[in-house]
Amino acid sequence: MSLRLALILLTVISVVCDTLLLPFYPQFFASEFSVSNPTLIGVFVANCCITVMLALPLWAKVAKKYHELALWLVTQVIAACFGLLCYFATNVWEFWFYYQLMLVLKASYLLIYPFALRLEQQSKHLSIIGLFSVLMHFGAIGGALVGGYFFSINAPRYALLLSAAGDVIQVLLCAYLMVSLKLGIYQHAIESEKPRTRTPYFIWQFCFISVVVYFSAFLIRPFFTTHWQGMSAQSSAFQSALVYAIPAFSALLMLLFNHFRQHLPLPTLSRTSTFSCALIFGAIGLYLQAQESVWLVVSSRVLYGIALFQVMVLLEVMLFAKSEPAHYGSDFAKVHVAQNIGVILASLLVGMSVEYFNTTVPFYFAAIGFASLGAILLWRVKFVGQAAHTAT
């Protein structure tokens, strides 16, 4: 088995295991712990994001000394143990505590991404980032469908056992790779072309954009299945999971389109302009999902999925184009902190907005976020273009 194939498998397994309950937190807490307070569920999601946000930079520092495969081998063993403790938890606070400890360990697998990019030339980054983005989406599809299945048979806790089993499989893969590739536990030093004394300005730019994008994108996730079942009361949990996963299917279509795009006579925009237009189309898709029409919601999720794929891929392509291999891990960790800040803010806001208003309000807030950022970036592109023209 090649290293690249193994990293793909590790990514898919980890994403599937981590998204088994993500679309169903409200239903899970209601069925297992008789907790139905939307604000409390929003706080739980925010707590999960804070845990991962704080843990990833620490693992990035550890990975500078110890090889990533050795790190994942250890952390996933312990994560599986905490997953089992979550399964046997008897009350919501016990579950909450073990779940956060499990996430501390699981956060280390996010280093797969910069590790894979470090192994490839920068000219191949677009295809690698697109591939991993689709893997994340398909992992989310698998997680949502399997999670929906467990809810359909009234056994949601079994999702926790499956998650622990996934951690064990990841451990076996890492052990196999370390033996077959004859890798040690220590990391080889990576020389930097430009030693840094402080965080570059472009990292702060990407952090700001990431906060807005992830805040807006995550606003609609925690209660989307609740919103859908409110419109289509006859839908089962499995059917709700299918609708939830529509953007992931759209991502696959966009990956195929991007692969063949160079052979099509289409106009080419700059990355920033394409990114801005994708934000605008994403805002339209978000706004339409708030309407009381089943078919309009389904079609707008297709549009939203296409736009979101372009936004996520271009955001990371532009980031790694400005970074360099020696700093991939630390730069990704910093931007990931910003992403989680956006998710945390969204988690807190969505719980309160659903509790005090309804499940359609988050779609409007998310649409405003995407549209505002898209408008700012389009204005910036136009302003820079005019300045360059004047200077010429």
Tab-separated table of C-alpha atoms in Angstrom:
chain	number	residue	atom	x	y	z
A	1	MET	CA	0.000	0.000	0.000
A	2	SER	CA	1.382	3.415	-0.989
A	3	LEU	CA	1.705	6.247	1.515
A	4	ARG	CA	-0.721	8.403	-0.472
A	5	LEU	CA	-3.408	5.696	-0.536
A	6	ALA	CA	-2.944	5.124	3.187
A	7	LEU	CA	-3.375	8.857	3.891
A	8	ILE	CA	-6.576	8.831	1.827
A	9	LEU	CA	-7.911	5.889	3.848
A	10	LEU	CA	-6.932	7.554	7.112
A	11	THR	CA	-8.746	10.723	6.061
A	12	VAL	CA	-11.941	8.952	5.001
A	13	ILE	CA	-12.086	6.803	8.137
A	14	SER	CA	-11.458	9.719	10.469
A	15	VAL	CA	-14.043	11.980	8.795
A	16	VAL	CA	-16.705	9.258	8.741
A	17	CYS	CA	-16.154	8.512	12.425
A	18	ASP	CA	-16.214	12.184	13.397
A	19	THR	CA	-19.430	13.024	11.533
A	20	LEU	CA	-21.622	10.114	12.647
A	21	LEU	CA	-23.469	12.283	15.164
A	22	LEU	CA	-22.787	15.760	13.747
A	23	PRO	CA	-26.121	16.177	11.890
A	24	PHE	CA	-28.035	14.638	14.789
A	25	TYR	CA	-26.747	16.252	17.997
A	26	PRO	CA	-30.228	17.625	18.896
A	27	GLN	CA	-31.823	14.196	18.378
A	28	PHE	CA	-28.957	12.384	20.134
A	29	PHE	CA	-29.141	14.487	23.294
A	30	ALA	CA	-32.929	14.253	23.331
A	31	SER	CA	-33.045	10.457	22.967
A	32	GLU	CA	-30.074	9.538	25.169
A	33	PHE	CA	-30.099	12.174	27.919
A	34	SER	CA	-33.545	13.806	27.599
A	35	VAL	CA	-31.889	17.154	26.833
A	36	SER	CA	-33.667	19.281	24.208
A	37	ASN	CA	-32.413	22.800	25.006
A	38	PRO	CA	-31.076	24.253	21.698
A	39	THR	CA	-28.780	26.705	23.479
A	40	LEU	CA	-27.154	23.915	25.505
A	41	ILE	CA	-26.611	21.897	22.325
A	42	GLY	CA	-25.092	24.948	20.655
A	43	VAL	CA	-22.740	25.374	23.625
A	44	PHE	CA	-21.741	21.702	23.334
A	45	VAL	CA	-20.854	22.126	19.654
A	46	ALA	CA	-18.927	25.293	20.495
A	47	ASN	CA	-17.077	23.428	23.251
A	48	CYS	CA	-16.085	20.742	20.734
A	49	CYS	CA	-14.682	23.391	18.422
A	50	ILE	CA	-12.736	25.094	21.217
A	51	THR	CA	-11.217	21.746	22.201
A	52	VAL	CA	-10.009	21.003	18.671
A	53	MET	CA	-8.904	24.597	18.168
A	54	LEU	CA	-6.656	24.527	21.236
A	55	ALA	CA	-5.358	21.001	20.680
A	56	LEU	CA	-4.266	21.232	17.020
A	57	PRO	CA	-1.520	23.866	17.458
A	58	LEU	CA	-0.074	21.759	20.282
A	59	TRP	CA	0.008	18.660	18.058
A	60	ALA	CA	1.611	20.757	15.295
A	61	LYS	CA	4.436	21.586	17.700
A	62	VAL	CA	4.787	17.961	18.769
A	63	ALA	CA	4.932	16.941	15.086
A	64	LYS	CA	8.045	19.063	14.611
A	65	LYS	CA	9.896	16.575	16.820
A	66	TYR	CA	7.984	13.309	16.348
A	67	HIS	CA	6.866	11.823	13.039
A	68	GLU	CA	3.153	12.249	12.283
A	69	LEU	CA	2.555	8.509	11.870
A	70	ALA	CA	4.027	7.765	15.277
A	71	LEU	CA	1.938	10.568	16.758
A	72	TRP	CA	-1.308	9.269	15.221
A	73	LEU	CA	-0.560	5.724	16.354
A	74	VAL	CA	-0.479	6.814	19.999
A	75	THR	CA	-3.261	9.399	19.968
A	76	GLN	CA	-5.819	7.234	18.171
A	77	VAL	CA	-5.343	4.360	20.650
A	78	ILE	CA	-6.206	6.691	23.524
A	79	ALA	CA	-9.046	8.297	21.508
A	80	ALA	CA	-10.623	4.844	21.030
A	81	CYS	CA	-10.568	4.327	24.802
A	82	PHE	CA	-12.351	7.621	25.435
A	83	GLY	CA	-14.866	6.716	22.715
A	84	LEU	CA	-15.758	3.593	24.682
A	85	LEU	CA	-16.153	5.663	27.840
A	86	CYS	CA	-18.550	7.948	25.923
A	87	TYR	CA	-20.606	4.891	24.973
A	88	PHE	CA	-20.961	3.854	28.611
A	89	ALA	CA	-21.626	7.395	29.922
A	90	THR	CA	-24.768	7.507	32.092
A	91	ASN	CA	-25.457	11.252	32.102
A	92	VAL	CA	-24.918	14.233	29.810
A	93	TRP	CA	-22.036	15.767	31.814
A	94	GLU	CA	-20.092	12.511	31.950
A	95	PHE	CA	-20.554	12.131	28.190
A	96	TRP	CA	-19.556	15.766	27.667
A	97	PHE	CA	-16.310	15.318	29.634
A	98	TYR	CA	-15.188	12.107	27.886
A	99	TYR	CA	-16.154	13.459	24.466
A	100	GLN	CA	-13.924	16.502	24.879
A	101	LEU	CA	-10.972	14.359	25.960
A	102	MET	CA	-11.562	12.164	22.932
A	103	LEU	CA	-11.504	15.226	20.651
A	104	VAL	CA	-8.183	16.376	22.112
A	105	LEU	CA	-6.636	13.152	20.820
A	106	LYS	CA	-8.563	13.083	17.549
A	107	ALA	CA	-7.385	16.612	16.689
A	108	SER	CA	-3.965	15.219	15.785
A	109	TYR	CA	-5.284	13.554	12.622
A	110	LEU	CA	-5.923	17.003	11.095
A	111	LEU	CA	-2.167	17.117	10.466
A	112	ILE	CA	-2.721	14.547	7.688
A	113	TYR	CA	-3.593	17.438	5.390
A	114	PRO	CA	-0.397	19.540	5.613
A	115	PHE	CA	1.624	16.302	5.801
A	116	ALA	CA	0.191	15.134	2.451
A	117	LEU	CA	0.796	18.529	0.831
A	118	ARG	CA	4.379	18.548	2.037
A	119	LEU	CA	4.977	15.325	0.083
A	120	GLU	CA	3.790	16.878	-3.211
A	121	GLN	CA	5.085	19.631	-5.466
A	122	GLN	CA	3.202	22.939	-5.262
A	123	SER	CA	2.017	22.534	-8.882
A	124	LYS	CA	-0.030	19.531	-7.698
A	125	HIS	CA	-1.558	21.263	-4.690
A	126	LEU	CA	-4.803	22.188	-6.465
A	127	SER	CA	-5.553	18.568	-7.339
A	128	ILE	CA	-4.517	17.330	-3.878
A	129	ILE	CA	-6.613	19.954	-2.076
A	130	GLY	CA	-9.572	19.188	-4.359
A	131	LEU	CA	-9.152	15.470	-3.694
A	132	PHE	CA	-9.007	15.917	0.076
A	133	SER	CA	-11.957	18.291	-0.012
A	134	VAL	CA	-14.033	15.634	-1.787
A	135	LEU	CA	-12.777	13.014	0.674
A	136	MET	CA	-13.967	15.228	3.518
A	137	HIS	CA	-17.339	15.618	1.819
A	138	PHE	CA	-17.703	11.906	1.130
A	139	GLY	CA	-16.628	11.118	4.646
A	140	ALA	CA	-19.397	13.471	5.779
A	141	ILE	CA	-21.851	11.662	3.486
A	142	GLY	CA	-20.849	8.306	4.924
A	143	GLY	CA	-20.974	9.590	8.467
A	144	ALA	CA	-24.388	11.201	7.982
A	145	LEU	CA	-25.885	8.105	6.339
A	146	VAL	CA	-24.488	5.681	8.895
A	147	GLY	CA	-25.525	7.984	11.731
A	148	GLY	CA	-28.998	8.262	10.199
A	149	TYR	CA	-29.178	4.461	10.022
A	150	PHE	CA	-28.379	4.102	13.729
A	151	PHE	CA	-31.115	6.604	14.547
A	152	SER	CA	-33.574	4.776	12.297
A	153	ILE	CA	-33.066	1.580	14.344
A	154	ASN	CA	-33.157	3.519	17.643
A	155	ALA	CA	-29.544	2.673	18.502
A	156	PRO	CA	-27.635	5.993	18.227
A	157	ARG	CA	-25.049	5.004	20.840
A	158	TYR	CA	-23.672	2.344	18.510
A	159	ALA	CA	-22.241	5.225	16.469
A	160	LEU	CA	-19.763	5.736	19.321
A	161	LEU	CA	-18.648	2.107	19.125
A	162	LEU	CA	-18.173	2.409	15.370
A	163	SER	CA	-16.116	5.560	15.910
A	164	ALA	CA	-13.842	3.714	18.351
A	165	ALA	CA	-13.472	0.856	15.858
A	166	GLY	CA	-12.441	3.405	13.221
A	167	ASP	CA	-9.711	4.693	15.558
A	168	VAL	CA	-8.381	1.142	15.931
A	169	ILE	CA	-8.258	0.711	12.136
A	170	GLN	CA	-6.305	3.967	11.856
A	171	VAL	CA	-3.831	2.679	14.446
A	172	LEU	CA	-3.284	-0.502	12.434
A	173	LEU	CA	-2.730	1.518	9.239
A	174	CYS	CA	-0.169	3.771	10.923
A	175	ALA	CA	1.663	0.777	12.399
A	176	TYR	CA	1.731	-0.921	8.972
A	177	LEU	CA	3.156	2.189	7.306
A	178	MET	CA	5.824	2.712	9.944
A	179	VAL	CA	7.005	-0.882	9.540
A	180	SER	CA	6.783	-1.030	5.725
A	181	LEU	CA	8.442	2.362	5.203
A	182	LYS	CA	10.948	1.754	8.021
A	183	LEU	CA	10.162	5.049	9.693
A	184	GLY	CA	11.402	6.083	13.095
A	185	ILE	CA	9.442	7.977	15.683
A	186	TYR	CA	11.449	11.206	15.281
A	187	GLN	CA	10.786	13.856	12.640
A	188	HIS	CA	13.408	14.847	10.075
A	189	ALA	CA	14.147	18.567	10.223
A	190	ILE	CA	12.683	20.635	7.346
A	191	GLU	CA	14.691	23.693	6.372
A	192	SER	CA	12.850	26.966	5.834
A	193	GLU	CA	13.735	29.223	2.908
A	194	LYS	CA	12.595	32.300	4.809
A	195	PRO	CA	13.079	32.083	8.583
A	196	ARG	CA	10.292	33.896	10.408
A	197	THR	CA	10.435	36.196	13.375
A	198	ARG	CA	6.683	36.857	13.425
A	199	THR	CA	3.442	35.693	11.832
A	200	PRO	CA	3.197	37.017	8.248
A	201	TYR	CA	0.444	39.463	7.321
A	202	PHE	CA	-1.126	37.093	4.814
A	203	ILE	CA	-1.884	34.606	7.624
A	204	TRP	CA	-3.979	37.233	9.404
A	205	GLN	CA	-5.831	37.919	6.146
A	206	PHE	CA	-6.653	34.243	5.732
A	207	CYS	CA	-7.658	34.041	9.381
A	208	PHE	CA	-10.210	36.829	8.957
A	209	ILE	CA	-11.665	35.300	5.792
A	210	SER	CA	-11.783	31.867	7.447
A	211	VAL	CA	-13.705	33.195	10.452
A	212	VAL	CA	-16.416	34.650	8.202
A	213	VAL	CA	-16.604	31.638	5.851
A	214	TYR	CA	-16.743	28.985	8.562
A	215	PHE	CA	-19.087	31.046	10.733
A	216	SER	CA	-21.548	31.352	7.860
A	217	ALA	CA	-21.167	27.771	6.597
A	218	PHE	CA	-21.590	26.192	10.023
A	219	LEU	CA	-24.618	28.258	11.038
A	220	ILE	CA	-26.959	26.009	9.057
A	221	ARG	CA	-25.505	22.618	10.054
A	222	PRO	CA	-26.511	21.780	13.651
A	223	PHE	CA	-30.255	22.214	13.091
A	224	PHE	CA	-30.556	21.521	9.370
A	225	THR	CA	-32.130	18.086	9.859
A	226	THR	CA	-34.547	19.650	12.362
A	227	HIS	CA	-35.401	22.349	9.791
A	228	TRP	CA	-35.911	19.751	7.070
A	229	GLN	CA	-38.105	17.484	9.183
A	230	GLY	CA	-40.192	20.521	10.090
A	231	MET	CA	-40.943	21.028	6.374
A	232	SER	CA	-41.183	17.334	5.475
A	233	ALA	CA	-42.609	15.622	8.536
A	234	GLN	CA	-42.782	12.244	6.777
A	235	SER	CA	-39.005	12.149	6.220
A	236	SER	CA	-37.080	9.550	8.212
A	237	ALA	CA	-33.704	10.231	9.833
A	238	PHE	CA	-32.019	8.423	6.932
A	239	GLN	CA	-33.808	10.580	4.338
A	240	SER	CA	-32.884	13.704	6.291
A	241	ALA	CA	-29.262	12.566	6.233
A	242	LEU	CA	-29.459	12.211	2.429
A	243	VAL	CA	-30.680	15.792	2.052
A	244	TYR	CA	-28.028	16.949	4.541
A	245	ALA	CA	-25.369	15.271	2.350
A	246	ILE	CA	-26.449	16.890	-0.950
A	247	PRO	CA	-23.616	19.488	-0.852
A	248	ALA	CA	-21.133	16.619	-0.634
A	249	PHE	CA	-22.515	15.092	-3.836
A	250	SER	CA	-22.259	18.527	-5.438
A	251	ALA	CA	-18.608	18.643	-4.405
A	252	LEU	CA	-17.946	15.478	-6.400
A	253	LEU	CA	-19.507	17.063	-9.481
A	254	MET	CA	-17.285	20.114	-9.037
A	255	LEU	CA	-14.179	17.955	-8.665
A	256	LEU	CA	-14.974	16.289	-11.990
A	257	PHE	CA	-15.739	19.673	-13.563
A	258	ASN	CA	-12.447	21.171	-12.368
A	259	HIS	CA	-10.588	18.141	-13.736
A	260	PHE	CA	-11.986	18.627	-17.247
A	261	ARG	CA	-12.327	22.411	-17.157
A	262	GLN	CA	-9.016	23.041	-18.933
A	263	HIS	CA	-10.454	21.317	-22.000
A	264	LEU	CA	-13.549	23.544	-22.081
A	265	PRO	CA	-13.685	26.977	-23.812
A	266	LEU	CA	-14.643	28.883	-20.680
A	267	PRO	CA	-13.419	32.302	-19.507
A	268	THR	CA	-10.808	32.268	-16.746
A	269	LEU	CA	-10.998	34.514	-13.710
A	270	SER	CA	-8.372	35.152	-11.068
A	271	ARG	CA	-8.529	33.019	-7.946
A	272	THR	CA	-9.737	35.962	-5.854
A	273	SER	CA	-12.492	36.834	-8.343
A	274	THR	CA	-13.609	33.193	-8.579
A	275	PHE	CA	-13.582	32.974	-4.782
A	276	SER	CA	-15.712	36.125	-4.495
A	277	CYS	CA	-18.252	34.951	-7.098
A	278	ALA	CA	-18.513	31.574	-5.335
A	279	LEU	CA	-19.342	33.408	-2.107
A	280	ILE	CA	-22.149	35.319	-3.837
A	281	PHE	CA	-23.650	32.144	-5.326
A	282	GLY	CA	-23.279	30.468	-1.929
A	283	ALA	CA	-25.242	33.340	-0.360
A	284	ILE	CA	-28.055	32.808	-2.874
A	285	GLY	CA	-28.107	29.076	-2.079
A	286	LEU	CA	-28.273	29.800	1.642
A	287	TYR	CA	-31.109	32.296	1.268
A	288	LEU	CA	-33.191	29.893	-0.829
A	289	GLN	CA	-32.812	27.096	1.734
A	290	ALA	CA	-34.805	29.192	4.203
A	291	GLN	CA	-37.879	29.101	1.967
A	292	GLU	CA	-40.811	26.816	2.768
A	293	SER	CA	-40.494	24.606	-0.324
A	294	VAL	CA	-39.065	21.096	-0.274
A	295	TRP	CA	-37.906	21.134	-3.897
A	296	LEU	CA	-36.490	24.642	-3.622
A	297	VAL	CA	-34.453	23.575	-0.581
A	298	VAL	CA	-33.138	20.497	-2.416
A	299	SER	CA	-32.126	22.449	-5.536
A	300	SER	CA	-30.607	25.305	-3.526
A	301	ARG	CA	-28.497	22.814	-1.556
A	302	VAL	CA	-27.026	21.680	-4.872
A	303	LEU	CA	-26.141	25.297	-5.721
A	304	TYR	CA	-24.804	25.879	-2.215
A	305	GLY	CA	-22.684	22.700	-2.356
A	306	ILE	CA	-21.073	23.748	-5.650
A	307	ALA	CA	-20.284	27.218	-4.317
A	308	LEU	CA	-19.030	25.947	-0.964
A	309	PHE	CA	-16.668	23.477	-2.638
A	310	GLN	CA	-15.095	26.265	-4.683
A	311	VAL	CA	-14.819	28.498	-1.631
A	312	MET	CA	-13.150	25.870	0.569
A	313	VAL	CA	-10.730	24.641	-2.124
A	314	LEU	CA	-9.648	28.099	-3.280
A	315	LEU	CA	-9.227	29.312	0.294
A	316	GLU	CA	-6.688	26.564	1.002
A	317	VAL	CA	-5.021	26.696	-2.434
A	318	MET	CA	-4.336	30.399	-1.922
A	319	LEU	CA	-3.087	29.777	1.617
A	320	PHE	CA	-0.563	27.059	0.697
A	321	ALA	CA	0.531	29.036	-2.393
A	322	LYS	CA	1.766	31.775	-0.059
A	323	SER	CA	3.160	29.447	2.607
A	324	GLU	CA	6.156	27.107	2.289
A	325	PRO	CA	6.629	23.422	3.234
A	326	ALA	CA	8.543	24.118	6.435
A	327	HIS	CA	5.590	26.144	7.754
A	328	TYR	CA	2.653	24.174	6.311
A	329	GLY	CA	1.756	22.574	9.632
A	330	SER	CA	2.003	25.717	11.763
A	331	ASP	CA	0.296	27.961	9.171
A	332	PHE	CA	-2.535	25.462	8.738
A	333	ALA	CA	-2.894	25.220	12.524
A	334	LYS	CA	-3.201	29.030	12.831
A	335	VAL	CA	-5.825	29.250	10.109
A	336	HIS	CA	-7.599	26.239	11.599
A	337	VAL	CA	-7.852	28.146	14.884
A	338	ALA	CA	-9.594	30.939	12.973
A	339	GLN	CA	-11.907	28.408	11.317
A	340	ASN	CA	-12.878	27.064	14.708
A	341	ILE	CA	-13.477	30.563	16.066
A	342	GLY	CA	-16.009	30.971	13.260
A	343	VAL	CA	-17.604	27.623	14.104
A	344	ILE	CA	-17.702	28.477	17.825
A	345	LEU	CA	-19.431	31.798	17.192
A	346	ALA	CA	-21.865	30.055	14.847
A	347	SER	CA	-22.590	27.324	17.387
A	348	LEU	CA	-23.425	29.861	20.075
A	349	LEU	CA	-25.552	32.015	17.784
A	350	VAL	CA	-27.453	29.176	16.108
A	351	GLY	CA	-28.597	27.682	19.407
A	352	MET	CA	-29.990	31.007	20.630
A	353	SER	CA	-31.525	31.951	17.274
A	354	VAL	CA	-33.368	28.619	17.021
A	355	GLU	CA	-34.521	28.820	20.647
A	356	TYR	CA	-35.841	32.384	20.404
A	357	PHE	CA	-36.892	32.473	16.723
A	358	ASN	CA	-37.012	29.456	14.394
A	359	THR	CA	-34.834	27.189	12.238
A	360	THR	CA	-34.956	29.502	9.185
A	361	VAL	CA	-33.151	32.453	10.825
A	362	PRO	CA	-29.645	30.846	10.663
A	363	PHE	CA	-29.955	30.619	6.857
A	364	TYR	CA	-30.495	34.371	6.595
A	365	PHE	CA	-27.540	35.159	8.883
A	366	ALA	CA	-25.324	32.779	6.872
A	367	ALA	CA	-26.408	34.339	3.564
A	368	ILE	CA	-25.551	37.818	4.889
A	369	GLY	CA	-22.089	36.586	5.939
A	370	PHE	CA	-21.267	35.072	2.539
A	371	ALA	CA	-22.699	38.016	0.578
A	372	SER	CA	-20.881	40.633	2.679
A	373	LEU	CA	-17.503	38.912	2.376
A	374	GLY	CA	-18.007	38.343	-1.365
A	375	ALA	CA	-18.876	42.017	-1.891
A	376	ILE	CA	-15.834	43.185	0.098
A	377	LEU	CA	-13.470	40.953	-1.890
A	378	LEU	CA	-15.002	41.977	-5.245
A	379	TRP	CA	-14.583	45.627	-4.258
A	380	ARG	CA	-10.975	44.917	-3.267
A	381	VAL	CA	-10.252	43.235	-6.616
A	382	LYS	CA	-11.732	46.206	-8.461
A	383	PHE	CA	-9.865	48.722	-6.259
A	384	VAL	CA	-6.498	46.962	-6.725
A	385	GLY	CA	-7.112	46.733	-10.472
A	386	GLN	CA	-7.874	50.446	-10.698
A	387	ALA	CA	-4.782	51.291	-8.629
A	388	ALA	CA	-2.582	49.155	-10.874
A	389	HIS	CA	-4.090	50.782	-13.989
A	390	THR	CA	-3.508	54.279	-12.565
A	391	ALA	CA	0.098	53.416	-11.668
A	392	THR	CA	0.704	52.149	-15.202
